[in-house]
PDB file of C-alpha atoms in Angstrom:
ATOM      1  CA  MET U  45      -2.215  18.093   7.961  1.00 53.00           C
ATOM      2  CA  THR U  46      -1.793  16.956  11.512  1.00 67.00           C
ATOM      3  CA  GLN U  47       1.543  16.437  13.234  1.00 70.00           C
ATOM      4  CA  SER U  48       0.509  12.905  14.215  1.00 86.00           C
ATOM      5  CA  CYS U  49      -0.149  11.826  10.616  1.00 92.00           C
ATOM      6  CA  ILE U  50       2.797   9.851   9.238  1.00 93.00           C
ATOM      7  CA  TYR U  51       1.580  10.350   5.661  1.00 93.00           C
ATOM      8  CA  CYS U  52       1.723  14.120   6.078  1.00 93.00           C
ATOM      9  CA  THR U  53       4.895  14.505   8.129  1.00 91.00           C
ATOM     10  CA  LYS U  54       6.807  11.797   6.213  1.00 87.00           C
ATOM     11  CA  ASP U  55       9.190  11.369   9.123  1.00 89.00           C
ATOM     12  CA  GLU U  56      11.070   8.343  10.441  1.00 92.00           C
ATOM     13  CA  ARG U  57       7.821   6.667  11.526  1.00 92.00           C
ATOM     14  CA  ILE U  58       6.768   6.176   7.911  1.00 94.00           C
ATOM     15  CA  ASN U  59      10.304   5.252   6.864  1.00 94.00           C
ATOM     16  CA  ASN U  60      10.282   2.496   9.474  1.00 94.00           C
ATOM     17  CA  LEU U  61       7.107   1.015   7.950  1.00 95.00           C
ATOM     18  CA  MET U  62       7.379   1.757   4.231  1.00 97.00           C
ATOM     19  CA  ILE U  63       9.600   2.733   1.343  1.00 97.00           C
ATOM     20  CA  GLU U  64       8.348   5.399  -1.054  1.00 97.00           C
ATOM     21  CA  ILE U  65       8.091   4.053  -4.595  1.00 98.00           C
ATOM     22  CA  GLY U  66       6.837   7.228  -6.228  1.00 97.00           C
ATOM     23  CA  GLN U  67       4.066   9.646  -7.068  1.00 98.00           C
ATOM     24  CA  LEU U  68       0.857   8.658  -8.811  1.00 98.00           C
ATOM     25  CA  GLN U  69      -1.844  11.036 -10.032  1.00 98.00           C
ATOM     26  CA  VAL U  70      -3.158  12.147  -6.604  1.00 98.00           C
ATOM     27  CA  SER U  71      -1.363   9.815  -4.232  1.00 98.00           C
ATOM     28  CA  THR U  72       1.965   8.386  -3.176  1.00 98.00           C
ATOM     29  CA  LEU U  73       2.802   4.723  -3.601  1.00 98.00           C
ATOM     30  CA  PHE U  74       4.737   2.976  -0.828  1.00 98.00           C
ATOM     31  CA  LEU U  75       6.116  -0.540  -0.485  1.00 98.00           C
ATOM     32  CA  PHE U  76       5.276  -1.979   2.920  1.00 97.00           C
ATOM     33  CA  ARG U  77       8.532  -3.122   4.566  1.00 97.00           C
ATOM     34  CA  GLU U  78       6.810  -6.154   6.059  1.00 97.00           C
ATOM     35  CA  GLN U  79       6.640  -8.491   3.044  1.00 98.00           C
ATOM     36  CA  THR U  80       4.858 -11.656   4.227  1.00 97.00           C
ATOM     37  CA  TYR U  81       2.534 -10.773   1.329  1.00 98.00           C
ATOM     38  CA  ARG U  82       5.070 -10.314  -1.473  1.00 97.00           C
ATOM     39  CA  GLY U  83       4.418  -6.988  -3.186  1.00 98.00           C
ATOM     40  CA  ARG U  84       2.221  -5.450  -0.482  1.00 98.00           C
ATOM     41  CA  CYS U  85       1.882  -1.710  -1.000  1.00 98.00           C
ATOM     42  CA  VAL U  86       0.054   1.296   0.381  1.00 98.00           C
ATOM     43  CA  VAL U  87      -1.508   3.999  -1.802  1.00 98.00           C
ATOM     44  CA  ALA U  88      -1.828   7.171   0.323  1.00 97.00           C
ATOM     45  CA  LEU U  89      -3.708  10.254  -0.803  1.00 98.00           C
ATOM     46  CA  ASN U  90      -1.331  13.228  -1.078  1.00 97.00           C
ATOM     47  CA  GLU U  91      -3.627  15.620   0.792  1.00 95.00           C
ATOM     48  CA  HIS U  92      -4.822  15.007   4.324  1.00 95.00           C
ATOM     49  CA  GLU U  93      -8.394  13.730   4.352  1.00 95.00           C
ATOM     50  CA  THR U  94      -9.775  11.334   6.929  1.00 95.00           C
ATOM     51  CA  GLU U  95     -12.614   9.855   4.870  1.00 95.00           C
ATOM     52  CA  PHE U  96     -12.822   8.813   1.234  1.00 96.00           C
ATOM     53  CA  PHE U  97     -16.341  10.247   0.892  1.00 96.00           C
ATOM     54  CA  HIS U  98     -15.046  13.700   1.898  1.00 96.00           C
ATOM     55  CA  LEU U  99     -13.238  13.893  -1.449  1.00 97.00           C
ATOM     56  CA  SER U 100     -14.786  15.492  -4.502  1.00 97.00           C
ATOM     57  CA  GLN U 101     -16.062  13.072  -7.140  1.00 98.00           C
ATOM     58  CA  GLU U 102     -13.118  14.014  -9.356  1.00 98.00           C
ATOM     59  CA  LYS U 103     -10.606  13.303  -6.554  1.00 98.00           C
ATOM     60  CA  GLN U 104     -12.361  10.016  -5.691  1.00 98.00           C
ATOM     61  CA  ASP U 105     -12.111   8.913  -9.327  1.00 98.00           C
ATOM     62  CA  ALA U 106      -8.451   9.902  -9.607  1.00 98.00           C
ATOM     63  CA  TYR U 107      -7.571   8.166  -6.335  1.00 98.00           C
ATOM     64  CA  MET U 108      -9.316   4.942  -7.328  1.00 98.00           C
ATOM     65  CA  ARG U 109      -7.456   5.030 -10.668  1.00 98.00           C
ATOM     66  CA  ASP U 110      -4.219   5.192  -8.644  1.00 98.00           C
ATOM     67  CA  VAL U 111      -5.366   2.197  -6.566  1.00 98.00           C
ATOM     68  CA  ALA U 112      -6.295   0.240  -9.710  1.00 98.00           C
ATOM     69  CA  GLN U 113      -3.022   1.145 -11.432  1.00 98.00           C
ATOM     70  CA  THR U 114      -1.104  -0.131  -8.413  1.00 98.00           C
ATOM     71  CA  ALA U 115      -3.100  -3.369  -8.204  1.00 98.00           C
ATOM     72  CA  ARG U 116      -2.554  -4.020 -11.921  1.00 98.00           C
ATOM     73  CA  ALA U 117       1.198  -3.435 -11.545  1.00 98.00           C
ATOM     74  CA  ILE U 118       1.341  -5.855  -8.603  1.00 98.00           C
ATOM     75  CA  GLU U 119      -0.630  -8.459 -10.542  1.00 98.00           C
ATOM     76  CA  GLN U 120       1.685  -8.156 -13.531  1.00 98.00           C
ATOM     77  CA  ALA U 121       4.828  -8.192 -11.382  1.00 98.00           C
ATOM     78  CA  PHE U 122       4.000 -11.064  -9.005  1.00 98.00           C
ATOM     79  CA  SER U 123       1.019 -13.039 -10.405  1.00 98.00           C
ATOM     80  CA  PRO U 124      -0.865 -13.377  -7.114  1.00 98.00           C
ATOM     81  CA  ASN U 125      -4.005 -15.499  -7.043  1.00 98.00           C
ATOM     82  CA  LYS U 126      -6.002 -12.579  -5.594  1.00 98.00           C
ATOM     83  CA  ILE U 127      -5.463  -9.022  -4.477  1.00 98.00           C
ATOM     84  CA  ASN U 128      -7.021  -7.836  -1.222  1.00 97.00           C
ATOM     85  CA  TYR U 129      -7.740  -4.193  -0.455  1.00 97.00           C
ATOM     86  CA  GLY U 130      -7.814  -2.695   3.009  1.00 95.00           C
ATOM     87  CA  ALA U 131      -8.951   0.766   4.044  1.00 93.00           C
ATOM     88  CA  PHE U 132      -9.169   0.973   7.806  1.00 88.00           C
ATOM     89  CA  GLY U 133      -7.664   4.119   9.290  1.00 83.00           C
ATOM     90  CA  ASP U 134      -8.810   3.715  12.893  1.00 86.00           C
ATOM     91  CA  THR U 135      -5.356   4.533  14.224  1.00 85.00           C
ATOM     92  CA  MET U 136      -4.112   6.451  11.168  1.00 87.00           C
ATOM     93  CA  PRO U 137      -7.011   8.603   9.923  1.00 92.00           C
ATOM     94  CA  HIS U 138      -5.659   9.540   6.482  1.00 95.00           C
ATOM     95  CA  VAL U 139      -7.128   8.145   3.247  1.00 97.00           C
ATOM     96  CA  HIS U 140      -4.920   5.197   2.286  1.00 97.00           C
ATOM     97  CA  PHE U 141      -5.470   1.716   0.897  1.00 97.00           C
ATOM     98  CA  HIS U 142      -3.389  -1.364   1.566  1.00 97.00           C
ATOM     99  CA  ILE U 143      -2.979  -3.338  -1.672  1.00 98.00           C
ATOM    100  CA  VAL U 144      -2.220  -6.882  -0.547  1.00 98.00           C
ATOM    101  CA  PRO U 145      -1.426  -9.680  -2.995  1.00 98.00           C
ATOM    102  CA  LYS U 146      -2.517 -13.098  -1.742  1.00 98.00           C
ATOM    103  CA  TYR U 147      -1.137 -16.422  -2.900  1.00 98.00           C
ATOM    104  CA  GLU U 148      -2.830 -19.835  -2.692  1.00 97.00           C
ATOM    105  CA  ASN U 149      -1.438 -22.116   0.009  1.00 94.00           C
ATOM    106  CA  GLU U 150       0.444 -19.218   1.608  1.00 95.00           C
ATOM    107  CA  TYR U 151      -0.082 -17.188   4.754  1.00 96.00           C
ATOM    108  CA  THR U 152      -3.778 -16.408   5.516  1.00 95.00           C
ATOM    109  CA  TRP U 153      -5.029 -17.644   2.117  1.00 96.00           C
ATOM    110  CA  GLY U 154      -8.839 -17.718   2.324  1.00 95.00           C
ATOM    111  CA  LYS U 155      -8.853 -15.310   5.273  1.00 95.00           C
ATOM    112  CA  MET U 156      -8.494 -11.580   5.696  1.00 93.00           C
ATOM    113  CA  PHE U 157      -4.899 -10.417   5.476  1.00 94.00           C
ATOM    114  CA  GLU U 158      -3.245  -9.407   8.718  1.00 94.00           C
ATOM    115  CA  MET U 159      -2.069  -5.842   9.237  1.00 91.00           C
ATOM    116  CA  ASN U 160       0.945  -7.047  11.229  1.00 92.00           C
ATOM    117  CA  PRO U 161       1.492 -10.672  10.225  1.00 94.00           C
ATOM    118  CA  ALA U 162       3.318 -12.933  12.652  1.00 91.00           C
ATOM    119  CA  PRO U 163       6.065 -13.909  10.189  1.00 92.00           C
ATOM    120  CA  ASN U 164       7.164 -10.235  10.106  1.00 95.00           C
ATOM    121  CA  LYS U 165       9.170 -10.842   6.941  1.00 96.00           C
ATOM    122  CA  GLN U 166      11.779  -8.097   6.543  1.00 97.00           C
ATOM    123  CA  LEU U 167      14.000  -8.055   3.470  1.00 97.00           C
ATOM    124  CA  SER U 168      17.464  -6.862   2.547  1.00 97.00           C
ATOM    125  CA  ASP U 169      17.851  -3.512   0.779  1.00 97.00           C
ATOM    126  CA  SER U 170      18.565  -5.320  -2.497  1.00 98.00           C
ATOM    127  CA  GLU U 171      15.405  -7.448  -2.138  1.00 98.00           C
ATOM    128  CA  TYR U 172      13.307  -4.313  -1.543  1.00 98.00           C
ATOM    129  CA  GLU U 173      14.912  -2.682  -4.598  1.00 98.00           C
ATOM    130  CA  GLU U 174      14.091  -5.732  -6.724  1.00 98.00           C
ATOM    131  CA  ILE U 175      10.417  -5.613  -5.711  1.00 98.00           C
ATOM    132  CA  ILE U 176      10.230  -1.844  -6.250  1.00 98.00           C
ATOM    133  CA  ASP U 177      11.825  -2.185  -9.685  1.00 98.00           C
ATOM    134  CA  LEU U 178       9.286  -4.837 -10.692  1.00 98.00           C
ATOM    135  CA  ILE U 179       6.378  -2.664  -9.547  1.00 98.00           C
ATOM    136  CA  LYS U 180       7.753   0.449 -11.289  1.00 98.00           C
ATOM    137  CA  LYS U 181       8.303  -1.502 -14.490  1.00 98.00           C
ATOM    138  CA  ASN U 182       4.622  -2.457 -14.491  1.00 98.00           C
ATOM    139  CA  LEU U 183       3.077   0.870 -13.468  1.00 96.00           C
TER     140      LEU U 183
END
């Protein structure tokens, strides 16, 4: 763990960006507060690793099952036309995937999703709870 890693320290920096939904097999599932892409989540490995290939084969398999389980739950909850996956980590070197549902004729359809989309759609607490409940119901 490093003090600069928001996934390890779980301080106000992560709370400003995401809401914890719960624990998966080897990762933590978060709802991204910015909801231009309805249902956008992050699946963050519970242990601090900077590269996916540094994980054992068993841990890689378990992590990808967590990613797939999350994507399936989002598909069942929101019926997107496609789900995009992003694993960048240049500025936050901790294994995590963005699971981003995309909808035809909506923001950036046919293009790569934006990390910080211009609409910056923030929701009310009750709207976040509704999305989280739908995801949990489908996990």
